[in-house]
mmCIF file of C-alpha atoms in Angstrom:
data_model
loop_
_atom_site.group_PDB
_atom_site.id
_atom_site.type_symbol
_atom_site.label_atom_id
_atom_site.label_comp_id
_atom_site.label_asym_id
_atom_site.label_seq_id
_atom_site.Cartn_x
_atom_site.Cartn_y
_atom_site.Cartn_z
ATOM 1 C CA UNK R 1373 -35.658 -10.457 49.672
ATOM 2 C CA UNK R 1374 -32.141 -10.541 47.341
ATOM 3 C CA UNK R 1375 -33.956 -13.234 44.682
ATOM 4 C CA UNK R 1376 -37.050 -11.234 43.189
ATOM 5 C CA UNK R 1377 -34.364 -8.296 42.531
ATOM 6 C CA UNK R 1378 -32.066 -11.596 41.015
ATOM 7 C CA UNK R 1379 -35.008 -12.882 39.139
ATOM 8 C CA UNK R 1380 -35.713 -9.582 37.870
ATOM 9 C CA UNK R 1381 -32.905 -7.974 36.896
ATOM 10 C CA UNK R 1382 -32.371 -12.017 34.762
ATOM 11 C CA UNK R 1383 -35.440 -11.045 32.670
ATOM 12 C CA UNK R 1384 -34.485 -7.571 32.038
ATOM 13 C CA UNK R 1385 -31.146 -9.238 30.815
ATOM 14 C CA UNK R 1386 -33.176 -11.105 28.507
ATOM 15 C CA UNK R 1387 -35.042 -8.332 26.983
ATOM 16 C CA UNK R 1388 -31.773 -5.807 26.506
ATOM 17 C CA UNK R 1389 -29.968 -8.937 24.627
ATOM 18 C CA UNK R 1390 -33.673 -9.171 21.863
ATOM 19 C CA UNK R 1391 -33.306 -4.986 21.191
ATOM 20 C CA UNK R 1392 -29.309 -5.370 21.053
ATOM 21 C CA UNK R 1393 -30.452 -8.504 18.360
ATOM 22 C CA UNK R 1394 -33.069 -6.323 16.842
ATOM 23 C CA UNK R 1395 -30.777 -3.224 16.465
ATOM 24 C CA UNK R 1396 -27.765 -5.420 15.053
ATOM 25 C CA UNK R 1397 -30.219 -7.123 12.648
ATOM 26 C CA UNK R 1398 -31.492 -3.554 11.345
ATOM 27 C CA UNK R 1399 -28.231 -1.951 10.940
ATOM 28 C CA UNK R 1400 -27.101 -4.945 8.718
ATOM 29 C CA UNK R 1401 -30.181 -5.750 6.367
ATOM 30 C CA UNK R 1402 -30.268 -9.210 8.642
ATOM 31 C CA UNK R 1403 -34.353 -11.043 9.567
ATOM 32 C CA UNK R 1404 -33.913 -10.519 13.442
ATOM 33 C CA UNK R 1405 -36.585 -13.211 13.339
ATOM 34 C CA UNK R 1406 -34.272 -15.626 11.881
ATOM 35 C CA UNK R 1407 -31.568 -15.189 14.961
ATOM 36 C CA UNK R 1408 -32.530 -17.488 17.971
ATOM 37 C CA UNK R 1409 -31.443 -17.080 21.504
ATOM 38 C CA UNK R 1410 -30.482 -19.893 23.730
ATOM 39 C CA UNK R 1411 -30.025 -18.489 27.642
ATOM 40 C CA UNK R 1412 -27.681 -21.193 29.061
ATOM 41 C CA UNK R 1413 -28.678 -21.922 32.478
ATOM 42 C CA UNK R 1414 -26.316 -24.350 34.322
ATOM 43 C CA UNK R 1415 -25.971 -23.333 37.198
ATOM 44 C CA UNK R 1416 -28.945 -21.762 38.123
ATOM 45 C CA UNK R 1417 -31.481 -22.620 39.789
ATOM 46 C CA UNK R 1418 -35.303 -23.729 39.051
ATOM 47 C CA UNK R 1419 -36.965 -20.798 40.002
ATOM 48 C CA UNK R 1420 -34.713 -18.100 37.854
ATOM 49 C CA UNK R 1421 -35.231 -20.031 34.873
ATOM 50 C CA UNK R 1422 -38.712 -20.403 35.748
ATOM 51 C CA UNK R 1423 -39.066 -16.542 35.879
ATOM 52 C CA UNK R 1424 -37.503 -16.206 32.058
ATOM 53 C CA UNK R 1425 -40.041 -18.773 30.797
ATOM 54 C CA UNK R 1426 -42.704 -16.837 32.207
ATOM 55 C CA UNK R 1427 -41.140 -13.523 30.376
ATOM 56 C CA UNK R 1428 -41.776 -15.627 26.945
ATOM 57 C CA UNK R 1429 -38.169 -17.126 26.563
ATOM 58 C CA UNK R 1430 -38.676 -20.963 25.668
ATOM 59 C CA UNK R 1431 -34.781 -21.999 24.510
ATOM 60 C CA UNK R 1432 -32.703 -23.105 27.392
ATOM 61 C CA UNK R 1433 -29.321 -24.640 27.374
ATOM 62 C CA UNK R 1434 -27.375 -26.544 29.555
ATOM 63 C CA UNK R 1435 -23.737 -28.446 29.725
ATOM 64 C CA UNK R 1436 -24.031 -31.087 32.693
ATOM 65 C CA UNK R 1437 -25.866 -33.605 32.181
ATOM 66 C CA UNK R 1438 -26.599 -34.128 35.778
ATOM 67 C CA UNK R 1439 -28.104 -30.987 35.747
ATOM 68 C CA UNK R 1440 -30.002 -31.096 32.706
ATOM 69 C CA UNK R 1441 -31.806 -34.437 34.113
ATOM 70 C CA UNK R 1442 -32.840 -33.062 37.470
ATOM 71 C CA UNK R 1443 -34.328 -29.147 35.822
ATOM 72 C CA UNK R 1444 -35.962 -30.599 32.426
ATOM 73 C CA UNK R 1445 -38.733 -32.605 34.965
ATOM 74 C CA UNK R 1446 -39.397 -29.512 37.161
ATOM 75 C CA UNK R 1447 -39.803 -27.263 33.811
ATOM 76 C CA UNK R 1448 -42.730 -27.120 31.435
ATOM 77 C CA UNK R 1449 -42.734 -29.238 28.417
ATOM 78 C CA UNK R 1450 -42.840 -27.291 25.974
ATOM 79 C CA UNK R 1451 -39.141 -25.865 26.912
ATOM 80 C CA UNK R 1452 -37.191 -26.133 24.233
ATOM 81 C CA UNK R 1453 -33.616 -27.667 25.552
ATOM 82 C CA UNK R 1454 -30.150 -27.648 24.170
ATOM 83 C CA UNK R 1455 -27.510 -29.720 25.198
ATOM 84 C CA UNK R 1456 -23.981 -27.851 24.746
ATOM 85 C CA UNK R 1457 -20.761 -28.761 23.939
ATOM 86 C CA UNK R 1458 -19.175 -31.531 24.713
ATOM 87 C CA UNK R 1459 -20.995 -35.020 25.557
ATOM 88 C CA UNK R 1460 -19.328 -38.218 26.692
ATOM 89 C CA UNK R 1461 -20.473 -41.502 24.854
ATOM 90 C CA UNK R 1462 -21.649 -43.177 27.952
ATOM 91 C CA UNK R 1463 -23.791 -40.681 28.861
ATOM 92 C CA UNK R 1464 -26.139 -40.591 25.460
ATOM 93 C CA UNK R 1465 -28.798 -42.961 26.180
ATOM 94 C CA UNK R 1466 -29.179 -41.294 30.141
ATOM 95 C CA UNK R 1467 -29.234 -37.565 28.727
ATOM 96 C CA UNK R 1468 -31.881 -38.866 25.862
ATOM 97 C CA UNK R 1469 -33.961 -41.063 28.114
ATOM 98 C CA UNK R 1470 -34.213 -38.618 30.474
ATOM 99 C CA UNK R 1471 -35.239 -35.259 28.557
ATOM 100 C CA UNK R 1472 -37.735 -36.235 26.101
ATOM 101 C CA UNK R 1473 -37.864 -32.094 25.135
ATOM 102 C CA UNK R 1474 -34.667 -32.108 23.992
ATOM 103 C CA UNK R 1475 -34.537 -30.628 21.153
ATOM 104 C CA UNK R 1476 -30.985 -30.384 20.055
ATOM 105 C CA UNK R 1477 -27.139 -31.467 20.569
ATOM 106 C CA UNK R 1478 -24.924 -28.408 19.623
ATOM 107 C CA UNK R 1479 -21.281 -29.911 20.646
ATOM 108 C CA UNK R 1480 -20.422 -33.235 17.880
ATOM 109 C CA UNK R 1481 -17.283 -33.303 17.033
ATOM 110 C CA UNK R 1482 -16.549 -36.959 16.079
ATOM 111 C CA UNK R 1483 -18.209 -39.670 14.515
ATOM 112 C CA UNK R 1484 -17.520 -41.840 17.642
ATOM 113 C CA UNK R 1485 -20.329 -39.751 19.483
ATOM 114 C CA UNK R 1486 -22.496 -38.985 16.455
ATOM 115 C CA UNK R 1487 -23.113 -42.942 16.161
ATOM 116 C CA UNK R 1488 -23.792 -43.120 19.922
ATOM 117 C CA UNK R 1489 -26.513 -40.792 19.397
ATOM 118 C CA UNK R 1490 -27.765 -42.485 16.210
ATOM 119 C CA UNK R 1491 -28.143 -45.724 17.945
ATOM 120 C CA UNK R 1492 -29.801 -44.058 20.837
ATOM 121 C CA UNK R 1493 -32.227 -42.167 19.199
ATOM 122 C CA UNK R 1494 -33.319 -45.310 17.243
ATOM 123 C CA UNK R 1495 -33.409 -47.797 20.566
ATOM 124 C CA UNK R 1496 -35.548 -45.136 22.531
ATOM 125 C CA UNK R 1497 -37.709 -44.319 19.328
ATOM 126 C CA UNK R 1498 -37.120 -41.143 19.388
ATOM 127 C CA UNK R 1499 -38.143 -38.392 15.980
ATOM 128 C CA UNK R 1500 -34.935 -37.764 14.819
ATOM 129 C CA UNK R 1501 -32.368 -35.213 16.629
ATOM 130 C CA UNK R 1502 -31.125 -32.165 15.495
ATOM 131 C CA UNK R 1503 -27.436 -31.817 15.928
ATOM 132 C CA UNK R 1504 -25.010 -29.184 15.051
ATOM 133 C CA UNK R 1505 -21.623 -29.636 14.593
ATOM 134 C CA UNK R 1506 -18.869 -27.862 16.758
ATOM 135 C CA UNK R 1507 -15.639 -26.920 15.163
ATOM 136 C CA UNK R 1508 -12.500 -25.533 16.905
ATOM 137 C CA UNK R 1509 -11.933 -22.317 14.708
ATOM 138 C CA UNK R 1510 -9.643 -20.964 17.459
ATOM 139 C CA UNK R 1511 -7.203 -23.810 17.155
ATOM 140 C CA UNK R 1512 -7.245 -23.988 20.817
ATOM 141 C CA UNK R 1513 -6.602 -27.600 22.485
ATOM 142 C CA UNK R 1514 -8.199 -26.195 25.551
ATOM 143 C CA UNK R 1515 -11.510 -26.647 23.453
ATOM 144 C CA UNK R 1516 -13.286 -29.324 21.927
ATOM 145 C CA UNK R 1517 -14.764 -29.284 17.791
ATOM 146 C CA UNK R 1518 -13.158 -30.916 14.830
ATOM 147 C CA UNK R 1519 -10.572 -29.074 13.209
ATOM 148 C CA UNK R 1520 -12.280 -26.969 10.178
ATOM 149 C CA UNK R 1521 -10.192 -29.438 7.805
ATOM 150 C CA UNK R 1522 -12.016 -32.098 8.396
ATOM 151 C CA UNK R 1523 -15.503 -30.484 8.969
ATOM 152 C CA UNK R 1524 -16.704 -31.477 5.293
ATOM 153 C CA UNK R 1525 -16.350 -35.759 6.459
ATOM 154 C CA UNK R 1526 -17.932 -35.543 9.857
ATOM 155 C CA UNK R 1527 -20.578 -33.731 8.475
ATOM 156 C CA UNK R 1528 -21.282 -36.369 5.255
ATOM 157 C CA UNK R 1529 -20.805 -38.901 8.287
ATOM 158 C CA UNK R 1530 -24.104 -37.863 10.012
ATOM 159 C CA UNK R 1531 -25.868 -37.035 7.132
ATOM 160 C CA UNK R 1532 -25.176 -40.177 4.961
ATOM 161 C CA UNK R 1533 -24.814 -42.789 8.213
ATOM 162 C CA UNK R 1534 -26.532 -41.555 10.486
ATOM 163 C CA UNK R 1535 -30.526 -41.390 9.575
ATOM 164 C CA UNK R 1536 -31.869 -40.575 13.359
ATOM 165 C CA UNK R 1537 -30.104 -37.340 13.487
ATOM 166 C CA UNK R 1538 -30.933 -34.462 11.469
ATOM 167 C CA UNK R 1539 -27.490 -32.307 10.862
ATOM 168 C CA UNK R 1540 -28.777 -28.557 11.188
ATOM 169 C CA UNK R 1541 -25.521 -26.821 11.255
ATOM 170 C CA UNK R 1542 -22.117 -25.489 12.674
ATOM 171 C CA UNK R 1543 -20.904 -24.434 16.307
ATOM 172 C CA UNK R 1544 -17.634 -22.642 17.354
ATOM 173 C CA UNK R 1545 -16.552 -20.062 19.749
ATOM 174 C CA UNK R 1546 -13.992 -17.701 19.428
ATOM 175 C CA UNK R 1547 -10.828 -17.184 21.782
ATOM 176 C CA UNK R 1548 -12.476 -15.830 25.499
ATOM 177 C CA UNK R 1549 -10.820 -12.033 24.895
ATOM 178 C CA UNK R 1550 -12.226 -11.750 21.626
ATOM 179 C CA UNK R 1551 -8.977 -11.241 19.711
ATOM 180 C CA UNK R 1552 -9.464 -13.667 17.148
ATOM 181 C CA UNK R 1553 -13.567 -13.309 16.997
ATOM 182 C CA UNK R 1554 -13.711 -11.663 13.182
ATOM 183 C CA UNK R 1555 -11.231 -14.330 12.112
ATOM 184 C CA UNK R 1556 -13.606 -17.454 13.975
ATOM 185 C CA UNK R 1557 -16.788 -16.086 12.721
ATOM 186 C CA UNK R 1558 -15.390 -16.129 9.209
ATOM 187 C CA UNK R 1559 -13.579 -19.441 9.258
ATOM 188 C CA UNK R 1560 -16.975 -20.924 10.653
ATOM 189 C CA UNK R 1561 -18.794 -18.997 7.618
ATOM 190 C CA UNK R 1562 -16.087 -20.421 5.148
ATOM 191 C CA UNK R 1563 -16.847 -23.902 6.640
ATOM 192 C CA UNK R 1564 -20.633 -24.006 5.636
ATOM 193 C CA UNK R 1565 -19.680 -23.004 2.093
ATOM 194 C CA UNK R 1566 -17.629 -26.028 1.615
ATOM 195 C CA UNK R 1567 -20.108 -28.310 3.573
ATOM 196 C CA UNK R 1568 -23.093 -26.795 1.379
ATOM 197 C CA UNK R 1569 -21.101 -26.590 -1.668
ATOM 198 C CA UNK R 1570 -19.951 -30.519 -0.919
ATOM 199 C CA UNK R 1571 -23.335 -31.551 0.157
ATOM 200 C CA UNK R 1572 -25.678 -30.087 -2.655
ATOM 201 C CA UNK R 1573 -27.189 -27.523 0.163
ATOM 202 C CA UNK R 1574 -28.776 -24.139 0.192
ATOM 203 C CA UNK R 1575 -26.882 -22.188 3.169
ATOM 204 C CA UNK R 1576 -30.303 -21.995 4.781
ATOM 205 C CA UNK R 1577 -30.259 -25.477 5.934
ATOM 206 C CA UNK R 1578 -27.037 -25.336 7.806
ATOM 207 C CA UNK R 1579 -27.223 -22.613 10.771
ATOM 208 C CA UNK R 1580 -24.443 -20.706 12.110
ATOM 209 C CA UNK R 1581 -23.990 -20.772 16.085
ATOM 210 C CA UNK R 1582 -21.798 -18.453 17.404
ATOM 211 C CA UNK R 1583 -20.862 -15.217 19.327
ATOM 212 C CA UNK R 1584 -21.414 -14.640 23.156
ATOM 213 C CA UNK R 1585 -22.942 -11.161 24.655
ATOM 214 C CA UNK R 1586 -19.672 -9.631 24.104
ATOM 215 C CA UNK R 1587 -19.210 -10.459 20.128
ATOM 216 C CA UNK R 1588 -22.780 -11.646 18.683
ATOM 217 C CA UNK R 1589 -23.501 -7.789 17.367
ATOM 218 C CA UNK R 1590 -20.460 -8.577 14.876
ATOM 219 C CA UNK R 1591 -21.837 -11.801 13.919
ATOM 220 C CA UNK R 1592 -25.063 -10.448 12.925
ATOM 221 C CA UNK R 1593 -23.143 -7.812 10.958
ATOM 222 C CA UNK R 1594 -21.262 -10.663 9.155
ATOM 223 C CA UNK R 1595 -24.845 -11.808 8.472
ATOM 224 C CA UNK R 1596 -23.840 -15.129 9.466
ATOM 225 C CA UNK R 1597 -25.738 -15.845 12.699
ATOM 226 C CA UNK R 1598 -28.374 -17.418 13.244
ATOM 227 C CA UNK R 1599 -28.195 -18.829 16.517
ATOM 228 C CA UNK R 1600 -26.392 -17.345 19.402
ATOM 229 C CA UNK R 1601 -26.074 -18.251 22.679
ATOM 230 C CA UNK R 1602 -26.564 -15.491 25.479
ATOM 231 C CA UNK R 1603 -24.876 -14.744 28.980
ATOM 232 C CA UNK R 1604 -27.473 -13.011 31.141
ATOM 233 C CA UNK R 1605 -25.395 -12.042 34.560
ATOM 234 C CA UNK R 1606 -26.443 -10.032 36.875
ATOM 235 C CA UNK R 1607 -23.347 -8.333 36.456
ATOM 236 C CA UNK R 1608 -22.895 -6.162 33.807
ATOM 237 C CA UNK R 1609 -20.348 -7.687 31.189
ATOM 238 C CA UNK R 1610 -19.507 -10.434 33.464
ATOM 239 C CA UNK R 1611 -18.477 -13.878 31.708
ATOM 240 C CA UNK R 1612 -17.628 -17.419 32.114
ATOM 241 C CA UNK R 1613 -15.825 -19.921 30.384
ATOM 242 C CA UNK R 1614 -15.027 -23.988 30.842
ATOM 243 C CA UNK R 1615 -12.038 -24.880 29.153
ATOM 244 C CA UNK R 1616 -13.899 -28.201 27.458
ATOM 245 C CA UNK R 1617 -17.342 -25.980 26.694
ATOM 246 C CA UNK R 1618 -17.630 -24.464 23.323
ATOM 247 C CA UNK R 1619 -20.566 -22.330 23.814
ATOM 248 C CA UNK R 1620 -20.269 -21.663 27.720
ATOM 249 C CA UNK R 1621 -22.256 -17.883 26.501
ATOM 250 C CA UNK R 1622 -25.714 -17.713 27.397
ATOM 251 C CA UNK R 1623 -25.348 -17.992 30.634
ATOM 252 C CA UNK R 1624 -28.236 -16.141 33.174
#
């Protein structure tokens, strides 16, 4: 009798993380409509994600690709599914053969893996895929992302060489207690200036993705954010973290 109350109090999650977006967006002059939630689900089961679909929600994540391949088949189609952070090389053509919804990689950070997926998109004829780019704003080795020095190259990289990927902006994550999220959110923010600025682009075609349930408020108040990535626990302020995962924050 313990899952219902589970599966429950996951969707009421969900729809206290949209008014905390809503309120944020209001307060700062931000388009709530323009800020996307993903609700990462490793971990979970079929069945819990199943009963956020049904609530509406459409944008799932996940981190494993084992896991990825063995919920995308039992999950309607028209899911929407993220794969974050990072993604070894000789896993690419399994993770893309296997989820034909896929509709994004948030989690390049070299051009070794950005040319994997190039060539696999192409070989499995694929429409092109939308990646975002993670950076390391925290300076942490724990964590994977280019260093924000050399954001500018990787980005011309998969723009300029690689023409079955469509870059669609910057990832990061901030240190887990928060102390250095203003700082992160800001360096991330800095780093789209100088990839727009280098690139010839409008800000608009390069989203932000960052903040967790604890921090995203502030990112929408930096009216930077246009993506975040939501841990929905049962448990009240509860989070998680992988020491290779750059966005382990949407969590159910």
């Amino acid at each position: 009798m313990a899952a219902p109350a589970v599966e429950g109090a996951a969707v009421a999650a969900l729809r206290s993380v949209m008014f905390r977006v809503r309120q944020a967006a209001e307060r700062s002059g931000h388009v709530s409509e323009r800020v996307r939630v993903v609700a990462v689900s490793k971990t979970k089961p079929v069945s819990l994600i199943r009963q956020v679909y049904d609530a509406g929600h459409r944008c799932f994540g996940e981190n494993y690709v084992q896991e990825i391949l063995e919920k995308a088949p039992q999950l309607p189609e028209d899911i929407e599914w993220h794969y974050i952070g990072h993604l070894q090389s000789n896993k690419v053509k399994l993770l893309l053969s296997g989820v034909p919804n896929l509709a994004m990689v948030e989690g390049v950070d070299n051009e070794k893996i950005a040319n994997h997926l190039d060539r696999a998109v192409s070989s499995l004829g694929r429409n092109p895929l939308k990646v975002f780019v993670q950076v390391n704003t925290s300076g942490e080795a724990s964590k994977s992302g280019i260093d924000p020095s050399g954001c500018v190259e990787l980005v011309k990289h998969v723009k300029l060489q690689c023409s079955n990927l469509e870059f669609s902006g910057l990832m990061t994550i901030g240190m887990p207690d928060y102390s250095s999220t203003p700082e992160n959110f800001k360096m991330l923010s800095n780093c789209r200036t100088e990839v727009c600025k280098a690139l010839g682009m409008v800000e608009e075609q390069c989203e932000l993705s960052m903040g967790m349930s604890g921090d995203f408020e502030l990112a929408i108040i930096l009216k930077a954010l246009q993506l975040v990535k939501m841990h929905f626990d049962t448990q009240e302020g509860r989070r998680y973290h992988q020491k290779d995962l750059a966005t382990d924050n949407g969590t159910f």
